[in-house]
Coordinates of C-alpha atoms in Angstrom, one line a residue:
M213 CA 26.7 -5.0 26.4
L214 CA 23.3 -6.4 25.4
L215 CA 21.7 -7.6 22.2
L216 CA 18.2 -6.3 22.0
L217 CA 15.8 -7.9 19.6
L218 CA 13.2 -5.4 18.5
A219 CA 10.3 -7.3 17.0
A220 CA 9.0 -4.1 15.5
L221 CA 6.8 -5.1 12.6
L222 CA 5.3 -1.6 12.0
G223 CA 3.2 -3.1 9.2
T224 CA 6.1 -4.2 7.1
G225 CA 7.4 -7.4 8.7
L226 CA 10.8 -5.9 9.3
L227 CA 13.1 -7.3 12.1
L228 CA 15.3 -4.7 13.7
L229 CA 18.5 -5.4 15.6
L230 CA 20.3 -3.1 17.9
W231 CA 23.6 -3.6 19.7
A232 CA 23.3 -1.4 22.7
R233 CA 24.9 -0.6 26.0
G234 CA 23.2 0.1 29.3
R235 CA 20.2 -1.4 31.0
P236 CA 17.6 -3.7 29.4
G237 CA 14.1 -2.3 29.1
R238 CA 11.3 -2.8 31.6
A239 CA 10.6 -6.4 30.5
A240 CA 14.1 -7.7 30.8
G241 CA 14.5 -9.8 34.0
R242 CA 17.6 -11.6 35.2
S243 CA 17.1 -14.8 33.1
Q244 CA 16.3 -12.7 30.0
R245 CA 19.5 -10.7 30.6
W246 CA 21.7 -13.8 30.8
R247 CA 20.1 -15.2 27.6
L248 CA 20.8 -12.0 25.8
L249 CA 24.4 -12.0 27.0
L250 CA 24.9 -15.6 26.0
G251 CA 23.5 -14.9 22.5
H252 CA 25.7 -11.8 22.2
S253 CA 28.8 -13.9 23.1
L254 CA 28.0 -16.6 20.6
V255 CA 27.4 -14.1 17.8
L256 CA 30.7 -12.3 18.5
G257 CA 32.6 -15.5 18.8
G258 CA 31.1 -16.8 15.5
L259 CA 31.7 -13.5 13.7
G260 CA 35.5 -13.5 14.1
W261 CA 35.9 -17.0 12.7
A262 CA 33.3 -16.7 9.9
T263 CA 34.6 -13.3 8.6
S264 CA 38.2 -14.5 8.4
R265 CA 37.3 -17.6 6.6
Q266 CA 35.2 -15.8 4.0
R267 CA 38.0 -13.3 3.3
R268 CA 40.4 -16.2 2.7
C269 CA 37.9 -17.8 0.3
L270 CA 37.5 -14.5 -1.6
E271 CA 41.3 -14.2 -2.0
N272 CA 41.5 -17.7 -3.5
Q273 CA 38.6 -17.1 -5.8
T274 CA 40.0 -13.9 -7.3
K275 CA 43.3 -15.6 -8.1
D276 CA 41.6 -18.0 -10.6
V277 CA 38.6 -16.1 -11.9
R278 CA 37.8 -18.5 -14.8
Q279 CA 37.7 -21.6 -12.5
S280 CA 35.7 -19.7 -9.9
Q281 CA 33.1 -18.6 -12.5
E282 CA 32.8 -22.1 -13.9
R283 CA 32.1 -23.5 -10.4
C284 CA 29.5 -20.8 -9.8
L285 CA 27.7 -21.5 -13.0
L286 CA 27.7 -25.3 -12.5
R287 CA 26.3 -24.8 -9.0
L288 CA 23.4 -22.7 -10.4
L289 CA 22.7 -25.3 -13.1
K290 CA 22.8 -28.1 -10.6
E291 CA 20.3 -26.4 -8.2
A292 CA 17.9 -26.0 -11.1
G293 CA 18.4 -29.5 -12.4
D294 CA 20.1 -28.4 -15.6
T295 CA 23.2 -29.8 -17.1
E296 CA 25.8 -28.1 -19.2
P297 CA 29.4 -29.2 -19.5
D298 CA 30.9 -25.6 -19.5
S299 CA 30.2 -21.9 -19.9
N300 CA 30.7 -21.9 -23.7
T301 CA 28.1 -24.6 -24.2
F302 CA 25.8 -22.8 -21.7
R303 CA 26.0 -19.6 -23.7
E304 CA 25.2 -21.4 -26.9
H305 CA 22.1 -23.1 -25.5
H306 CA 20.7 -20.1 -23.6
P307 CA 20.0 -16.9 -25.4
L308 CA 20.1 -13.5 -23.7
K309 CA 17.0 -12.5 -21.9
P310 CA 15.8 -8.8 -21.7
G311 CA 14.3 -7.2 -18.7
R312 CA 14.6 -7.7 -15.0
L313 CA 16.3 -10.5 -13.1
D314 CA 13.5 -10.7 -10.5
K315 CA 10.9 -13.5 -10.7
D316 CA 7.5 -12.1 -12.0
G317 CA 8.9 -8.6 -11.7
S318 CA 9.2 -8.9 -7.9
R319 CA 12.3 -8.0 -5.8
Q320 CA 14.5 -10.8 -4.6
P321 CA 15.2 -10.8 -0.8
I322 CA 18.3 -8.9 0.1
L323 CA 20.4 -9.3 3.3
H324 CA 21.3 -5.7 4.0
P325 CA 24.6 -4.8 5.5
G326 CA 24.3 -4.9 9.2
S327 CA 21.5 -7.5 9.3
L328 CA 23.5 -9.7 11.6
P329 CA 22.7 -13.4 11.3
G330 CA 22.4 -15.7 14.4
P331 CA 25.2 -18.0 15.6
W332 CA 24.0 -21.1 13.6
T333 CA 23.7 -19.0 10.5
L334 CA 27.2 -17.8 11.0
L335 CA 28.5 -21.3 11.2
Q336 CA 26.5 -22.3 8.2
S337 CA 27.9 -19.4 6.1
C338 CA 31.4 -20.8 6.5
W339 CA 30.7 -23.6 4.1
A340 CA 27.5 -22.4 2.4
L341 CA 27.7 -20.8 -1.0
D342 CA 24.9 -18.3 -0.4
A343 CA 26.1 -14.9 -1.7
P344 CA 24.3 -12.7 0.9
L345 CA 25.7 -14.6 3.8
Q346 CA 29.2 -14.5 2.4
G347 CA 28.8 -10.8 1.7
S348 CA 27.8 -10.1 5.3
M349 CA 30.9 -11.9 6.6
L350 CA 33.2 -10.1 4.1
Y351 CA 31.7 -6.7 5.0
L352 CA 32.2 -7.2 8.7
D353 CA 35.8 -8.4 8.1
I354 CA 36.7 -5.3 6.0
L355 CA 35.1 -2.9 8.4
S356 CA 36.6 -4.3 11.6
K357 CA 40.1 -4.0 10.2
V358 CA 39.7 -0.3 9.3
Y359 CA 37.6 0.7 12.3
P360 CA 38.3 -1.6 15.2
G361 CA 35.5 -2.0 17.7
L362 CA 32.7 -1.2 15.4
G363 CA 31.1 -4.5 16.1
D364 CA 30.3 -3.4 19.6
D365 CA 27.5 -1.0 18.4
I366 CA 25.6 -1.7 15.2
V367 CA 22.3 0.0 14.3
P368 CA 20.7 -1.1 11.0
S369 CA 18.0 1.3 9.8
R370 CA 15.0 0.6 7.5
S371 CA 12.8 3.2 6.0
S372 CA 9.5 1.8 7.3
A373 CA 10.5 2.3 10.9
L374 CA 12.6 5.4 10.8
Y375 CA 11.2 7.2 13.8
V376 CA 11.3 4.2 16.1
Q377 CA 14.8 3.2 15.0
L378 CA 16.0 6.8 15.4
L379 CA 14.6 6.8 18.9
F380 CA 16.4 3.7 19.9
A381 CA 19.6 4.9 18.3
L382 CA 19.3 8.2 20.3
Q383 CA 19.1 6.2 23.5
E384 CA 22.7 5.1 23.1
Q385 CA 25.4 7.8 23.3
A386 CA 28.2 5.3 22.6
L387 CA 27.2 4.3 19.1
R388 CA 30.2 3.8 16.8
V389 CA 28.5 3.3 13.5
L390 CA 25.3 4.5 11.8
K391 CA 24.0 2.0 9.3
A392 CA 21.3 1.9 6.6
G393 CA 20.7 -0.2 3.5
L394 CA 20.5 3.0 1.4
A395 CA 21.8 6.5 1.9
S396 CA 18.3 7.8 1.3
E397 CA 17.1 5.9 4.3
L398 CA 19.6 7.5 6.6
H399 CA 18.9 10.9 5.0
D400 CA 15.2 10.5 5.7
A401 CA 15.7 9.3 9.2
L402 CA 17.9 12.4 10.1
A403 CA 15.3 14.6 8.3
I404 CA 12.9 13.4 11.0
L405 CA 15.4 14.5 13.6
H406 CA 15.4 18.0 12.0
T407 CA 11.6 18.3 12.1
N408 CA 10.6 16.3 15.2
W409 CA 13.5 16.5 17.7
E410 CA 11.3 17.9 20.4
G411 CA 9.0 14.9 20.1
L412 CA 11.9 12.5 20.2
A413 CA 13.2 14.2 23.3
E414 CA 9.9 13.8 25.0
D415 CA 9.8 10.1 24.2
L416 CA 13.3 9.7 25.5
A417 CA 12.5 11.5 28.7
S418 CA 9.3 9.5 29.4
G419 CA 10.4 6.1 28.2
W420 CA 7.2 5.8 26.2
L421 CA 6.4 6.1 22.5
S422 CA 4.3 9.1 21.6
P423 CA 0.6 8.3 21.3
Q424 CA 0.6 10.3 18.1
L425 CA 2.8 7.6 16.5
K426 CA 0.4 5.2 14.7
L427 CA 1.4 1.7 15.6
P428 CA -0.5 -1.6 16.2
E429 CA -1.1 -2.0 19.9
G430 CA 0.9 -5.2 20.0
T431 CA 3.9 -3.6 18.3
R432 CA 3.6 -0.5 20.6
Y433 CA 3.6 -2.8 23.7
Q434 CA 6.7 -4.7 22.6
L435 CA 8.6 -1.5 21.8
D436 CA 7.6 0.3 25.0
S437 CA 8.8 -2.7 27.0
L438 CA 12.3 -2.1 25.5
L439 CA 12.4 1.6 26.5
S440 CA 13.4 3.2 29.8
P441 CA 13.0 6.8 30.9
N442 CA 16.2 8.7 30.1
P443 CA 15.8 12.4 31.0
V444 CA 19.6 13.0 30.8
R445 CA 19.8 11.9 27.2
A446 CA 16.7 13.8 26.4
A447 CA 18.4 17.0 27.7
E448 CA 21.5 16.3 25.6
L449 CA 19.3 15.9 22.5
R450 CA 17.5 19.2 23.1
A451 CA 20.8 21.0 23.7
E452 CA 22.5 19.7 20.6
C453 CA 19.6 20.2 18.2
S454 CA 19.0 23.7 19.4
R455 CA 22.5 24.5 18.1
G456 CA 21.6 23.5 14.6
F457 CA 22.3 20.4 12.5
D458 CA 25.8 20.8 11.1
G459 CA 27.7 17.8 12.4
I460 CA 24.8 16.7 14.5
A461 CA 25.6 13.0 14.2
Q462 CA 29.1 13.4 15.7
R463 CA 27.7 15.7 18.5
L464 CA 25.0 13.2 19.5
W465 CA 27.2 10.2 19.2
P466 CA 30.8 11.3 20.1
E467 CA 32.3 7.8 19.6
L468 CA 30.9 7.6 16.0
Q469 CA 33.5 6.3 13.7
A470 CA 31.7 5.5 10.4
V471 CA 28.5 5.8 8.4
V472 CA 27.8 2.6 6.5
V473 CA 25.2 3.0 3.7
G474 CA 24.6 2.0 0.1
E475 CA 25.3 5.2 -1.9
S476 CA 26.3 4.2 -5.5
G477 CA 24.5 5.6 -8.5
S478 CA 21.4 7.6 -7.6
E479 CA 22.0 7.3 -3.9
Q480 CA 25.2 9.4 -4.1
L481 CA 23.1 12.6 -3.9
Y482 CA 22.0 11.7 -0.4
G483 CA 25.4 10.6 0.7
D484 CA 26.9 13.9 -0.4
T485 CA 24.1 15.8 1.5
L486 CA 24.8 13.8 4.6
R487 CA 28.6 14.5 4.4
E488 CA 28.0 18.2 4.0
Q489 CA 25.6 18.6 7.0
D490 CA 24.4 16.0 9.4
C491 CA 27.4 13.6 9.2
K492 CA 30.1 16.1 8.5
G493 CA 33.6 14.8 9.3
I494 CA 32.6 11.1 9.6
P495 CA 34.0 8.5 7.1
F496 CA 31.5 6.8 4.8
Y497 CA 31.6 3.2 3.6
S498 CA 29.3 1.7 0.9
P499 CA 30.0 -2.1 1.4
F500 CA 28.1 -3.9 -1.4
Y501 CA 27.1 -3.7 -5.1
I502 CA 23.6 -5.1 -5.6
A503 CA 21.8 -5.2 -8.9
T504 CA 18.1 -6.1 -9.1
G505 CA 18.3 -8.2 -6.0
A506 CA 21.5 -10.0 -6.8
L507 CA 24.5 -9.4 -4.5
L508 CA 27.5 -9.0 -6.9
G509 CA 30.4 -7.2 -5.4
V510 CA 32.1 -5.9 -2.2
N511 CA 34.0 -2.7 -1.5
L512 CA 37.4 -3.6 -0.2
W513 CA 38.5 0.0 0.2
P514 CA 36.4 1.6 2.9
E515 CA 38.9 4.5 3.5
E516 CA 38.6 5.7 -0.1
S517 CA 35.8 8.2 -1.1
D518 CA 35.0 6.7 -4.4
C519 CA 32.6 3.7 -4.4
R520 CA 34.1 0.8 -6.3
Y521 CA 33.4 -2.8 -6.0
L522 CA 35.2 -6.1 -6.6
L523 CA 32.9 -8.4 -8.5
C524 CA 33.1 -11.6 -6.5
P525 CA 33.4 -14.6 -8.9
G526 CA 31.7 -17.0 -6.6
W527 CA 28.4 -15.0 -6.2
A528 CA 27.0 -14.9 -9.8
F529 CA 28.0 -15.9 -13.3
C530 CA 28.7 -12.5 -15.0
E531 CA 28.8 -11.6 -18.7
F532 CA 29.3 -8.2 -20.2
L533 CA 28.0 -6.4 -23.3
P534 CA 29.9 -3.3 -24.5
A535 CA 27.8 -0.3 -23.4
G536 CA 25.7 1.1 -26.3
T537 CA 25.2 -2.3 -28.0
H538 CA 21.9 -2.1 -29.9
S539 CA 19.5 -5.0 -30.0
E540 CA 19.8 -5.4 -33.8
E541 CA 23.6 -6.0 -33.5
P542 CA 25.1 -9.5 -32.8
L543 CA 25.0 -9.8 -29.1
E544 CA 28.4 -11.3 -28.2
T545 CA 29.3 -11.1 -24.5
V546 CA 32.7 -11.2 -22.8
L547 CA 33.3 -13.0 -19.5
L548 CA 34.5 -11.7 -16.2
G549 CA 38.2 -12.2 -16.8
D550 CA 38.1 -10.7 -20.3
V551 CA 36.9 -7.1 -19.7
W552 CA 39.1 -4.1 -20.3
E553 CA 40.0 -1.4 -17.8
G554 CA 38.4 1.9 -18.6
Q555 CA 35.5 0.4 -20.6
E556 CA 31.8 0.5 -19.8
Y557 CA 29.7 -2.6 -20.0
E558 CA 26.1 -3.6 -19.6
L559 CA 25.7 -6.5 -17.1
V560 CA 24.3 -9.9 -18.1
L561 CA 23.7 -12.1 -15.0
S562 CA 23.0 -15.7 -14.2
A563 CA 22.4 -15.3 -10.4
H564 CA 19.5 -17.5 -9.5
P565 CA 18.7 -21.1 -10.5
G566 CA 16.7 -21.2 -13.7
Q567 CA 17.2 -17.5 -14.4
Y568 CA 20.0 -17.3 -16.9
R569 CA 21.7 -14.6 -19.0
C570 CA 19.4 -11.8 -18.0
R571 CA 20.2 -8.3 -19.2
V572 CA 19.4 -6.4 -16.0
G573 CA 19.9 -2.9 -17.3
E574 CA 22.9 -1.9 -15.2
V575 CA 26.0 -0.3 -16.8
V576 CA 29.3 -0.4 -15.0
K577 CA 32.7 0.9 -15.7
V578 CA 35.8 -1.2 -15.1
T579 CA 38.2 0.9 -13.0
G580 CA 40.9 -1.8 -12.3
F581 CA 41.6 -5.3 -11.2
Y582 CA 42.1 -7.2 -7.9
H583 CA 44.2 -10.2 -8.8
Q584 CA 42.3 -11.5 -11.8
C585 CA 38.9 -10.0 -11.0
P586 CA 37.6 -6.7 -12.3
V587 CA 36.8 -3.8 -10.0
V588 CA 33.8 -1.7 -11.2
E589 CA 31.8 1.4 -10.4
P590 CA 28.1 1.6 -11.2
V591 CA 27.5 4.2 -13.9
R592 CA 23.8 4.2 -14.9
R593 CA 20.5 2.3 -15.1
L594 CA 19.1 1.9 -18.6
S595 CA 15.6 2.0 -17.2
Q596 CA 16.2 5.6 -16.1
T597 CA 16.9 7.0 -19.5
L598 CA 14.8 10.0 -20.7
S599 CA 13.5 9.7 -24.2
V600 CA 10.4 11.2 -25.8
R601 CA 11.6 11.2 -29.4
G602 CA 14.4 8.6 -29.3
E603 CA 17.0 11.2 -28.1
S604 CA 18.0 8.9 -25.1
I605 CA 19.5 11.1 -22.3
P606 CA 21.2 8.7 -19.8
E607 CA 20.6 9.0 -16.1
D608 CA 24.1 10.0 -15.1
H609 CA 24.4 12.6 -17.9
F610 CA 21.1 14.3 -17.0
C611 CA 22.1 14.4 -13.4
H612 CA 25.4 16.2 -14.4
T613 CA 23.5 18.7 -16.5
L614 CA 20.9 19.3 -13.7
H615 CA 23.7 20.1 -11.2
R616 CA 25.3 22.5 -13.6
A617 CA 22.0 24.4 -14.0
V618 CA 21.4 24.5 -10.3
G619 CA 24.9 25.9 -9.8
M620 CA 23.7 28.9 -11.9
W621 CA 20.9 29.8 -9.4
P622 CA 22.5 31.8 -6.6
G623 CA 21.9 30.3 -3.1
A624 CA 20.2 27.2 -4.4
K625 CA 21.1 23.7 -3.1
L626 CA 19.6 20.6 -4.8
V627 CA 17.9 18.3 -2.2
D628 CA 16.2 15.8 -4.5
Y629 CA 14.7 15.4 -8.0
I630 CA 12.8 13.1 -10.3
C631 CA 11.6 13.3 -13.9
A632 CA 8.7 12.1 -16.0
E633 CA 8.0 12.0 -19.7
S634 CA 4.9 13.9 -20.7
S635 CA 3.4 10.7 -22.3
L636 CA 2.7 9.5 -18.7
L637 CA 0.3 12.3 -18.3
G638 CA -1.9 11.0 -21.0
A639 CA -4.7 13.4 -22.1
T640 CA -3.9 15.8 -19.3
S641 CA -0.6 16.7 -21.1
G642 CA -2.7 18.8 -23.5
T643 CA -1.8 19.4 -27.2
S644 CA 1.8 20.5 -26.5
A645 CA 4.8 18.6 -28.0
P646 CA 6.3 15.7 -26.0
H647 CA 8.5 17.1 -23.2
Y648 CA 10.1 16.4 -19.9
Q649 CA 8.5 17.1 -16.5
V650 CA 11.1 17.7 -13.8
F651 CA 10.3 17.9 -10.1
M652 CA 12.8 19.3 -7.6
E653 CA 13.2 20.1 -4.0
L654 CA 15.6 23.0 -3.4
R655 CA 17.1 24.5 -0.3
G656 CA 17.9 28.2 -0.3
L657 CA 15.4 29.3 -2.9
R658 CA 11.6 29.6 -2.4
D659 CA 10.8 30.2 -6.1
L660 CA 12.4 30.4 -9.5
T661 CA 12.0 33.0 -12.2
E662 CA 11.0 31.9 -15.7
G663 CA 14.5 32.7 -16.8
Q664 CA 16.0 30.4 -14.1
R665 CA 13.5 27.6 -15.1
Y666 CA 14.6 27.9 -18.7
K667 CA 18.2 27.6 -17.7
L668 CA 17.9 23.8 -17.3
D669 CA 16.4 23.4 -20.8
Q670 CA 19.2 25.6 -22.2
C671 CA 21.8 23.4 -20.4
L672 CA 20.3 20.3 -21.9
Q673 CA 20.5 21.8 -25.4
E674 CA 24.1 22.6 -24.8
D675 CA 25.0 19.2 -23.5
F676 CA 22.9 17.0 -25.9
P677 CA 23.0 18.1 -29.6
I678 CA 20.2 15.6 -30.6
Y679 CA 17.9 17.2 -27.9
K680 CA 18.8 20.6 -29.2
S681 CA 17.9 19.6 -32.8
F682 CA 14.5 18.3 -31.7
R683 CA 13.9 21.4 -29.7
F684 CA 14.8 23.6 -32.7
K685 CA 12.3 21.7 -34.9
G686 CA 9.6 21.8 -32.3
S687 CA 9.4 18.0 -32.1
I688 CA 10.2 18.3 -28.4
G689 CA 8.6 21.0 -26.3
P690 CA 10.3 23.0 -23.5
L691 CA 11.0 21.3 -20.3
R692 CA 8.6 22.1 -17.5
L693 CA 10.2 22.5 -14.1
H694 CA 8.3 22.3 -10.8
L695 CA 9.4 22.9 -7.2
V696 CA 7.9 20.6 -4.5
A697 CA 7.4 21.0 -0.8
A698 CA 10.1 20.0 1.7
G699 CA 9.9 16.3 2.6
A700 CA 7.9 15.5 -0.6
F701 CA 10.5 13.0 -1.8
A702 CA 10.7 11.2 1.6
Q703 CA 6.9 10.8 1.4
L704 CA 7.3 9.6 -2.3
R705 CA 9.7 6.9 -1.2
G706 CA 7.2 5.7 1.4
V707 CA 4.5 5.4 -1.4
M708 CA 7.0 3.5 -3.6
G709 CA 7.1 0.8 -1.0
T710 CA 10.0 -1.7 -1.0
P711 CA 13.3 0.1 -0.3
A712 CA 15.4 0.4 -3.5
P713 CA 17.9 2.9 -5.0
M714 CA 15.9 6.1 -5.8
A715 CA 14.3 6.2 -9.2
R716 CA 15.0 9.3 -11.4
V717 CA 12.4 8.7 -14.0
L718 CA 8.8 7.9 -13.0
R719 CA 7.0 5.2 -14.9
E720 CA 3.8 4.8 -12.9
R721 CA 0.9 7.3 -13.1
H722 CA 0.0 7.1 -9.4
L723 CA 3.5 8.1 -8.4
L724 CA 3.4 11.0 -10.8
D725 CA 0.0 12.1 -9.4
F726 CA 1.5 11.9 -5.9
I727 CA 4.5 14.2 -6.6
Q728 CA 2.3 16.6 -8.6
S729 CA 0.1 17.0 -5.5
R730 CA 3.2 18.3 -3.7
I731 CA 4.0 21.1 -6.2
I732 CA 4.4 24.5 -4.5
S733 CA 5.8 26.5 -7.5

């Protein structure tokens, strides 16, 4: 077993890790082989100790949630040079802040599940209080107990290097887990397999990356040095893909035991699609709950189909506003140990030094408790609410209505969708009343009749009386539905840049222009 470090920048600065069996690539000599084996042994040895310790720490923290939260808050204040005697005084002195948690609107760095740290980092994590490191250790501890041996083959995937990472994954028949930060990343990677499996087979057989793949020469050289000709595996790939793609993951990797992806909220659509086709029959596990760059919770129940997360009291200081609280109302928050099961709350986070009591626009539902700590499921993002006249249709409610409408179109399968409010079009929206623009990718239907297109507007009127009232008055115009070409949304995610849970409402004109350029009907 060898740990191959793929320094594949591909224009994004990503570092890829691949646990792989078999021979090293062309550049690996005897000394390099022993260095890799030594590094592998150190990592595996450190993992066992570090993961067990972090699980014990979590158990202790969840048994006294108030004390754990106080310690977390005092640590944040100390790192920023602030002093407050307790959480009550802290809340009196610091008003709630609207908007994003991120500094200057930028995304905080996230350690994705499967981004394995080195041996020294593992040892450091055993006493460090850094949430991402603790999260990685807990995730590995949980997964190893349910699926023994998964640590032998781990393939993290990132959207900016899908083809290359897919190629390296295809080299190894003995993979036991497929892993991506988001379900949409794995969905898009396997879509490449659908459309370009012949090219992947050629690269496997030759041991060289296709010259048609646009890469910096230095990056290409490094990646080519890690490849070896594998005509046998190339033949297996051709044989399996020629049979179709139902259950293709299990057929290409017979030892595959789990798919590990983030699939809460808007990512669930891609997880469901993977379960139905490419990854049919393979258990899924969504390990972490992350909100605007802050690691907040861990999924302790990998064998269950529903994604729910224990909010870890040592990772961020959490407060909660009852969902639906309006800005003109007194904003009184409740603490982590005071929420009620079955209720929905808007998150208020103090997760980074100097950034306190931020309303991050995430709504969660409390589904139960683990010891004293709440277990939650993400429900919606407030930034993804549709509203052109103050009607406010939440993200999750619109998604439900959309699926209901698609179910009325015989043979149609929803692949992806996104919306925009007509105000984003500016002068190009014409003189019509404000309305929604909806862009969809469908499988099974090439076009829609006007009656089918109107069905979605009709369903919205049935599900949302305020929307129906505005439609009746003419204050809101009829919804406009567009079909886009296959692969348009994967391309849109590339234009969006930094990987993040898929948006459902566009707020930037250049993104709207892009998806409009892919309309086919």
